[in-house]
Coordinates of C-alpha atoms in Angstrom, one line a residue:
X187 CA -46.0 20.2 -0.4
X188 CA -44.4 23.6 -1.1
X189 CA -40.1 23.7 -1.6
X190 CA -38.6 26.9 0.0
X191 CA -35.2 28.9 -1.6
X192 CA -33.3 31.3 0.1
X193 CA -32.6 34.1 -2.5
X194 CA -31.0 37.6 -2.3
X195 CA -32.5 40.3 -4.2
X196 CA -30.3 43.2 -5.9
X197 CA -31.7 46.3 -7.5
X198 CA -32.4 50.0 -7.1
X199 CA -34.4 50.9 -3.8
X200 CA -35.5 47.1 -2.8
X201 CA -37.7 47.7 -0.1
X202 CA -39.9 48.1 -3.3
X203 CA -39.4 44.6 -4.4
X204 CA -41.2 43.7 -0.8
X205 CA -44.1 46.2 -1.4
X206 CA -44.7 44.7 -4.4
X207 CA -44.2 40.4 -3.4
X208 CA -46.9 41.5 -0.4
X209 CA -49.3 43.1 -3.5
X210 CA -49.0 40.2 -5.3
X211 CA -49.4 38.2 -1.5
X212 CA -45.9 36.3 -1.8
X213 CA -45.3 35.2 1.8
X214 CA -41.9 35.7 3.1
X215 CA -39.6 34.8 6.3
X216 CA -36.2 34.5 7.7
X217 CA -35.6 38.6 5.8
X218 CA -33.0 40.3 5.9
X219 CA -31.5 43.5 4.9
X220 CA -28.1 43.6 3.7
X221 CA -28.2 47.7 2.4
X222 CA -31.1 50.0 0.4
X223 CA -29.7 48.0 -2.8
X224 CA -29.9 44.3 -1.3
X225 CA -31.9 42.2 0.6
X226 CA -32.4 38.3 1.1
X227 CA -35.3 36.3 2.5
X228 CA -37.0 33.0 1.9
X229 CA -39.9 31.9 -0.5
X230 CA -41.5 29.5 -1.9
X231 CA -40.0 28.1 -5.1
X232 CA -42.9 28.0 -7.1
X233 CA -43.3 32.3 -6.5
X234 CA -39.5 32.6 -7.1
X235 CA -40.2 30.9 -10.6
X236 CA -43.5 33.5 -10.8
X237 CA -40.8 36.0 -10.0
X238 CA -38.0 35.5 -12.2
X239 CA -40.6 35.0 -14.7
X240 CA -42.0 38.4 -14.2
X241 CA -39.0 40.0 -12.8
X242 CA -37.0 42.8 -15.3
X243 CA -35.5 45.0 -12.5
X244 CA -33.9 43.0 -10.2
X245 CA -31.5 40.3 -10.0
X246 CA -32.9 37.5 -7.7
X247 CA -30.2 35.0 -6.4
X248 CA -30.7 31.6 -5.2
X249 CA -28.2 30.7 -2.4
X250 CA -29.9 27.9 -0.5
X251 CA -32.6 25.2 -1.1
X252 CA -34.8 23.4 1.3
X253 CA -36.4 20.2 1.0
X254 CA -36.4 18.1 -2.2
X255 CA -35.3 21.0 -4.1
X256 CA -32.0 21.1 -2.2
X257 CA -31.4 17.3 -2.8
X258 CA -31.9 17.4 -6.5
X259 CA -29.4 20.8 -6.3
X260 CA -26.8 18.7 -4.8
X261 CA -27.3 15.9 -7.3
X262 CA -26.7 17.8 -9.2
X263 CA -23.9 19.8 -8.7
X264 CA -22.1 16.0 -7.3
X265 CA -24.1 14.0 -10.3
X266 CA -20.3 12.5 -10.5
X267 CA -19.4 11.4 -7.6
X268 CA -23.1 10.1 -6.4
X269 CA -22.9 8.1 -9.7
X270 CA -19.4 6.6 -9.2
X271 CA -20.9 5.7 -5.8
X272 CA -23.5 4.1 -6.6
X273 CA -21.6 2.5 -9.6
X274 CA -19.2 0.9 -6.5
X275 CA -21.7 -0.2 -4.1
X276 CA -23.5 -2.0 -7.3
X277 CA -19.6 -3.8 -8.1
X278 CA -19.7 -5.2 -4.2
X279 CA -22.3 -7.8 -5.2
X280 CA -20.2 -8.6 -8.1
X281 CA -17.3 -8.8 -6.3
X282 CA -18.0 -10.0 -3.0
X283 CA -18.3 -13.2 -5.0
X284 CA -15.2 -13.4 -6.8
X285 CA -12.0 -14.5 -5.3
X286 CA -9.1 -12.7 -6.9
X287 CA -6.0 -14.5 -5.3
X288 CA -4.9 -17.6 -3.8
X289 CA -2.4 -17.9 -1.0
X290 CA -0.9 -21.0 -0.4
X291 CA 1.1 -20.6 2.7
X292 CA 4.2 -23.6 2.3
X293 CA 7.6 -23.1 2.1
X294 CA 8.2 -26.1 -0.4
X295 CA 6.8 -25.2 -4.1
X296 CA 6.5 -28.8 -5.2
X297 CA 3.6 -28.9 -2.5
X298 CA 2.2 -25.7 -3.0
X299 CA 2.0 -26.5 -7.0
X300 CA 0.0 -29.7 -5.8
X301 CA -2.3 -28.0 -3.8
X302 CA -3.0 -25.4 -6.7
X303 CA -3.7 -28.3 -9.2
X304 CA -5.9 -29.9 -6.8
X305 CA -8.0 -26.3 -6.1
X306 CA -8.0 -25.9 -9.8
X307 CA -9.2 -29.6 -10.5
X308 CA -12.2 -28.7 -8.1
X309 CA -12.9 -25.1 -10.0
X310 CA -11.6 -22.9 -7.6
X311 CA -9.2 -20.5 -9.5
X312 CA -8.8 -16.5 -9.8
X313 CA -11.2 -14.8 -10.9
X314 CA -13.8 -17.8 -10.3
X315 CA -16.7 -17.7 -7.6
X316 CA -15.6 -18.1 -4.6
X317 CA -16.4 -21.7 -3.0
X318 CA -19.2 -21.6 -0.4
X319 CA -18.3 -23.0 3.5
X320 CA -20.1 -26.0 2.4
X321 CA -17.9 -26.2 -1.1
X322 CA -14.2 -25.7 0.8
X323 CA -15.1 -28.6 3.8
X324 CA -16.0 -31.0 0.7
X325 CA -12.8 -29.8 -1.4
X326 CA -10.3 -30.4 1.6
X327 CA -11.8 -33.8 2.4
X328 CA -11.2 -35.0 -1.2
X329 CA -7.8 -33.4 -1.1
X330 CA -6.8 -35.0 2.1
X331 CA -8.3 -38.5 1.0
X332 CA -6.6 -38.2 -2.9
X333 CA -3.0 -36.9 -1.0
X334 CA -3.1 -39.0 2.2
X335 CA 0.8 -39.9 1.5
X336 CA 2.1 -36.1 0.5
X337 CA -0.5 -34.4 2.8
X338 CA -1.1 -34.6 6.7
X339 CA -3.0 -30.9 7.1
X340 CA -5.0 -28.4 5.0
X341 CA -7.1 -25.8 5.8
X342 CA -9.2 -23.3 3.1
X343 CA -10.1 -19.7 4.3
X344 CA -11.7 -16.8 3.0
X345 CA -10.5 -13.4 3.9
X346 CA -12.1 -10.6 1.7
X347 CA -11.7 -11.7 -1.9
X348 CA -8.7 -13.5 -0.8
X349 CA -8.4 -17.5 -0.3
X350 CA -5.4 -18.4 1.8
X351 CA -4.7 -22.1 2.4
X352 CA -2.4 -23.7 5.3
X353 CA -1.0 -26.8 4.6
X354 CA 1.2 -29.4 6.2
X355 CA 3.5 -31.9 4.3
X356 CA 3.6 -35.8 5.4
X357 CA 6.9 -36.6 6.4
X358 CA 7.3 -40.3 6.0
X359 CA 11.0 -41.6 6.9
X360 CA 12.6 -38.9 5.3
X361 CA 16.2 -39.0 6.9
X362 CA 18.5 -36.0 6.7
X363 CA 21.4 -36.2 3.9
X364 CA 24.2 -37.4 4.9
X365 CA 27.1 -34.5 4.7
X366 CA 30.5 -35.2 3.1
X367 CA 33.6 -33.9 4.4
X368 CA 34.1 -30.2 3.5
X369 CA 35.7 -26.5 4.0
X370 CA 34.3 -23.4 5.0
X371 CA 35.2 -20.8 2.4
X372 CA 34.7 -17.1 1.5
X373 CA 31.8 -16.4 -0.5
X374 CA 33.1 -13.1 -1.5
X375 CA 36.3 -11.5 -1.3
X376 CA 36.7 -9.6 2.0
X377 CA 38.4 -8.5 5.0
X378 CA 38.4 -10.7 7.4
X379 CA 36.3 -9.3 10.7
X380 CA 35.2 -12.8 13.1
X381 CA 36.1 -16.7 12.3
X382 CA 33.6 -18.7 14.8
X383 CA 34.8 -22.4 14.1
X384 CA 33.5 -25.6 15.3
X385 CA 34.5 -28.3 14.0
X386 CA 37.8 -28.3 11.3
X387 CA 41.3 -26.5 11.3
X388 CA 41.4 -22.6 11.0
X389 CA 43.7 -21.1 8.0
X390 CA 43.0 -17.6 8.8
X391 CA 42.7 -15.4 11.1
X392 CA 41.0 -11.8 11.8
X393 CA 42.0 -8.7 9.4
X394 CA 43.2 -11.6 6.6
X395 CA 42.3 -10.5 3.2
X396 CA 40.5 -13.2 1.6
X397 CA 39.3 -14.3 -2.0
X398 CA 36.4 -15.1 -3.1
X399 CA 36.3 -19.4 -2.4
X400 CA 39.4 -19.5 -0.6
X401 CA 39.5 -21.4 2.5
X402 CA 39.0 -20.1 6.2
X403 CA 38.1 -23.1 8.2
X404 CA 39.7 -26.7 6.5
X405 CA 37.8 -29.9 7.1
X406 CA 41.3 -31.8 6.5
X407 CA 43.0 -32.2 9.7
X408 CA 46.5 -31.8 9.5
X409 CA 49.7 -33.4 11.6
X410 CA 53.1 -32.9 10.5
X411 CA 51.9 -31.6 7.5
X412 CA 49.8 -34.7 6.5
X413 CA 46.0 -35.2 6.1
X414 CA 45.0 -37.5 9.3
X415 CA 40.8 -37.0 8.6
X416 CA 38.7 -35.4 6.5
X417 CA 35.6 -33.6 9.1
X418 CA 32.4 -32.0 8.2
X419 CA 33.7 -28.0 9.1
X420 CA 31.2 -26.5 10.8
X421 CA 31.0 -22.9 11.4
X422 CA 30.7 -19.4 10.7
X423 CA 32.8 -16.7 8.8
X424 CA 32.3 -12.4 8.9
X425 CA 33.9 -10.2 7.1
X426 CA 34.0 -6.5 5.8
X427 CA 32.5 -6.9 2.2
X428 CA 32.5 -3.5 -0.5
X429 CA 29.4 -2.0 -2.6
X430 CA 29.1 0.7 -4.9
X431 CA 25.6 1.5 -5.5
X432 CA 24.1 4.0 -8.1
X433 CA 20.9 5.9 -7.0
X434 CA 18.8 8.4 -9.0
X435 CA 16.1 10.7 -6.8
X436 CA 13.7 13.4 -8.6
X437 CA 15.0 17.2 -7.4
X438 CA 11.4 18.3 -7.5
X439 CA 9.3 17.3 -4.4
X440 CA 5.7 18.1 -4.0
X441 CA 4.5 19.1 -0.2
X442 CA 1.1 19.2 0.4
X443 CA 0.1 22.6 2.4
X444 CA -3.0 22.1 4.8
X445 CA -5.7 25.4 4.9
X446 CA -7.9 26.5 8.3
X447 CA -11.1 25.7 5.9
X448 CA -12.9 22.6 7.8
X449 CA -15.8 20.3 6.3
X450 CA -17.6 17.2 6.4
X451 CA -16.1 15.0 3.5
X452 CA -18.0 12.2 2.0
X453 CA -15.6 9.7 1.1
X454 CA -16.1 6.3 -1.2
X455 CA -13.2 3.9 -0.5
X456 CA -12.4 0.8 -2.9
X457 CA -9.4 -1.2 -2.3
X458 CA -6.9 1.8 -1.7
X459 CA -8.3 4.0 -4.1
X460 CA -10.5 7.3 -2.6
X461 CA -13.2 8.9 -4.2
X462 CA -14.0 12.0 -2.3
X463 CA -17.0 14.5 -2.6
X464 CA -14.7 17.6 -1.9
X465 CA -11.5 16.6 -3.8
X466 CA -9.3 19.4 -2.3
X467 CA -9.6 18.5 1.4
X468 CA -7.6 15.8 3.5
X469 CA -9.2 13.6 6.6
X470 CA -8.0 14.7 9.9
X471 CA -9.7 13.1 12.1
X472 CA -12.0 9.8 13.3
X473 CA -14.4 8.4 10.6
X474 CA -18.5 8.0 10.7
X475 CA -18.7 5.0 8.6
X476 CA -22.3 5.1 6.6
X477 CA -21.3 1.9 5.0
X478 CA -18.7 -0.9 5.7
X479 CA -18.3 -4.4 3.9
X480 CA -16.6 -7.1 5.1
X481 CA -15.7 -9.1 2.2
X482 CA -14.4 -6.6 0.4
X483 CA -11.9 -3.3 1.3
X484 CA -14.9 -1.2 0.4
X485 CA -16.6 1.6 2.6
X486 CA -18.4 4.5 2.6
X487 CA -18.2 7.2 5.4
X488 CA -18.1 11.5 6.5
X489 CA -15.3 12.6 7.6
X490 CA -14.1 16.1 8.7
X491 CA -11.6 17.0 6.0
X492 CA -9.2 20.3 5.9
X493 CA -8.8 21.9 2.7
X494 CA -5.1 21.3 1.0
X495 CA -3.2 23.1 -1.6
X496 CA -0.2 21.3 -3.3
X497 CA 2.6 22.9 -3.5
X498 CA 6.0 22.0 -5.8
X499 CA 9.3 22.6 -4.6
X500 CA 12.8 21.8 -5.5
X501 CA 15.8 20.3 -3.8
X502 CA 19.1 22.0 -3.3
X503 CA 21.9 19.1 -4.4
X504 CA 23.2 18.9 -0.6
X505 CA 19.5 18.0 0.8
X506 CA 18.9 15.9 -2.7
X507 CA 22.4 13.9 -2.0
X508 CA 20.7 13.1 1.7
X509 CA 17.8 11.6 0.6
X510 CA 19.8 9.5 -2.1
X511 CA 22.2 8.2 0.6
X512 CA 18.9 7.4 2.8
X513 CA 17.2 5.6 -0.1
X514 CA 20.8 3.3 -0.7
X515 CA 21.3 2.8 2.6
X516 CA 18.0 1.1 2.8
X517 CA 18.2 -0.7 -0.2
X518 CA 21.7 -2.5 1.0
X519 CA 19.9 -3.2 4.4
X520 CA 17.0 -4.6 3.1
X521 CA 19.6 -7.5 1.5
X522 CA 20.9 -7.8 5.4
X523 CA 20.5 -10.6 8.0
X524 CA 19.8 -9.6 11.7
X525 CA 23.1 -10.4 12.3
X526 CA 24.8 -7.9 9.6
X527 CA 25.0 -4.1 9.3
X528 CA 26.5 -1.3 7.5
X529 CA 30.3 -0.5 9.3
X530 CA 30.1 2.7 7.4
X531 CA 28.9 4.4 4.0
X532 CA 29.8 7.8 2.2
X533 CA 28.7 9.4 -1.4
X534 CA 31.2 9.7 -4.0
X535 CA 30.6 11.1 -7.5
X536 CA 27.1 12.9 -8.5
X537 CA 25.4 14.2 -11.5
X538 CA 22.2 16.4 -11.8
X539 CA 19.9 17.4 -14.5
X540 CA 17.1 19.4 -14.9
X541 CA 14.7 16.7 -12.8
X542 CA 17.0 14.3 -11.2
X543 CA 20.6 13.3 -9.6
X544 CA 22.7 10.6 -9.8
X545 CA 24.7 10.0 -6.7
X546 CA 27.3 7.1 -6.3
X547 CA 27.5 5.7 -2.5
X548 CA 29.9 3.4 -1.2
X549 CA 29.4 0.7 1.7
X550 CA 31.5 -0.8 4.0
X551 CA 29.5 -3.8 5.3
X552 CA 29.7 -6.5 8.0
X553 CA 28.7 -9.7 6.3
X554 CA 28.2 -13.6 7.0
X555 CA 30.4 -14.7 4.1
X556 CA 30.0 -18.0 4.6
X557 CA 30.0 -20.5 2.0
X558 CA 31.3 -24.3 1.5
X559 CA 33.2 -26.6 -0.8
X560 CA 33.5 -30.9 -0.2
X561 CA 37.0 -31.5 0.3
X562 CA 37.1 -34.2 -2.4
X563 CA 36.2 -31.4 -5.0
X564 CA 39.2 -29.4 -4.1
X565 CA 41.6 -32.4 -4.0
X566 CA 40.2 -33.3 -7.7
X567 CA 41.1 -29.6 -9.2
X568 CA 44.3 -29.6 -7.2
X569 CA 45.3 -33.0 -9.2

């Protein structure tokens, strides 16, 4: 079976390279004439090897390949990313059999150390096989039947290379602690902004400066200045808390620039990581998958890609000082409750180098500040 190549011919007068290919009788097609000094058409590969072979006045070109010729070009030219392909799609079987974590979903982690003994005791561990469906119904029956007193539920799953495990504690006349009688107190010092009080006597009211442990709400309930009863205070305490908070962010950003060039990408994905047959160009649009496992976050799919150049750019210490008071803020609101917020926040002292800045922020926040102490432990410091 003859292999075909697309070549362009450059030289001196090339309609006499075609005399002389049809005097030798080297069929030809798809011809073209760019000018009297170049030309392209298609021939066989085994007359453009005659040709080159032979050749001593023109420079003969090769800018396509058909057939099996073309395939072996591309191998080529991408022998490193077909290789780290097939070197991932070889690691699935590998890995499609090996668990790599263990969730155990429980909030206690006395029970959640029990269950991980008991997996372990029955070899499944990290980095171990994972347990067939068979393996997992015959583990959680033993589990069940060994922990009948500590254990009322368990389920094993398998999820990728993941196991997660649901379980559900045996409560068995467990009775809720009996409180003593106490005071609601501030857990840090703060303005006072709402006192919400149930039960007990309030000490303070709203706009109050307060100390860290001082009382808000007493459980000692006072008449004529004496102690009649000691209650569990019950309650809730807000107030305006203070932060300073230190933040560094780079001054150089890099922003990546998208070209009109369009292409079909091949891309290899494993886990997050993306090996791409044309590393310079982005997806932007649906994929085709070729491949997709379910066991493991591994596929392999075309998808059109436009070309991207990255380009490095600086920050002025106005827009730098921005994105530093963006980044504290939502560091201090990742530490809130639903029922907290940032009142207000503002940057005071920076410094700047050659590659970062240092920005001090300050935050006024709306806090639960509630904390407690037992009554009896106050009255035994106070004597």
């Amino acid at each position: 079976m003859n292999e075909f190549v697309y070549v362009e011919v450059e030289g001196k007068n090339v309609l006499l390279f075609i005399r002389r290919i049809i005097n030798n009788n080297i069929k030809y097609d798809k011809y073209s004439l760019i000018n009297k000094n170049k030309l392209r058409l298609r021939i066989t590969y085994d007359d453009y090897v005659s040709l080159i072979s032979k050749n001593s006045i023109y420079k003969i070109t090769v800018i396509k390949y058909y057939g099996f010729k073309k395939i072996k070009y591309l191998f080529l030219k991408y022998k490193d990313y077909f290789l780290s392909s097939i070197i991932g799609l070889l690691m699935i079987i590998i890995l499609s059999n090996i668990t790599f974590k263990i969730d155990i979903i429980h909030n206690d982690k006395d029970v959640r150390q029990l269950i991980k003994n008991e997996l372990k005791n029955n070899n499944i561990k990290e980095l171990y096989k994972t347990p067939s469906y068979k393996k997992r119904l015959l583990v959680k029956k033993r589990i069940l039947k060994e922990n009948k007193d500590k254990i009322e539920w368990l389920e094993i799953e398998v999820k990728g290379s993941k196991i997660i495990v649901k379980v559900t504690e045996r409560r068995i006349n467990k009775t809720q602690k009996e409180l003593h009688p106490r005071h609601i107190v501030a857990k840090k010092s703060a303005i006072l902004k709402k006192i919400v009080a149930e039960d007990g006597m309030i000490l303070k009211k709203k706009n109050d400066y307060v100390e860290k442990g001082e009382t808000v709400i007493s459980g000692d309930i006072l008449k004529d200045e004496e102690v009649k009863k000691s209650v569990v205070a019950n309650g809730k305490i807000y107030g305006e808390v203070w932060y300073k908070v230190k933040v560094s962010y780079p001054l150089y950003y890099k922003e990546t620039v998208y070209l009109s060039n369009v292409k079909s990408n091949v891309i290899l994905k494993f886990f997050s990581k993306k090996n791409k047959l044309l590393k310079d160009y982005s997806e932007i649009n649906d994929k085709s998958y070729l491949y997709k496992e379910d066991l493991l976050p591994i596929s392999l799919y075309i998808s059109k890609s436009r070309k991207t150049k990255t380009i490095k750019q600086k920050l002025n210490n106005s827009k730098a000082i921005s994105k530093a008071l963006f980044l504290a803020t939502k560091k201090i609101n990742n530490t809130l409750d639903k029922d907290e917020y940032i009142i207000d926040k503002k940057a005071l002292n920076f410094h700047s180098n050659s590659s970062t800045i240092e920005v001090d922020v300050f935050f006024r926040v709306y806090e639960n500040i509630t904390s407690y102490k037992d009554t009896e432990d106050i009255k035994e410091k106070s004597e």
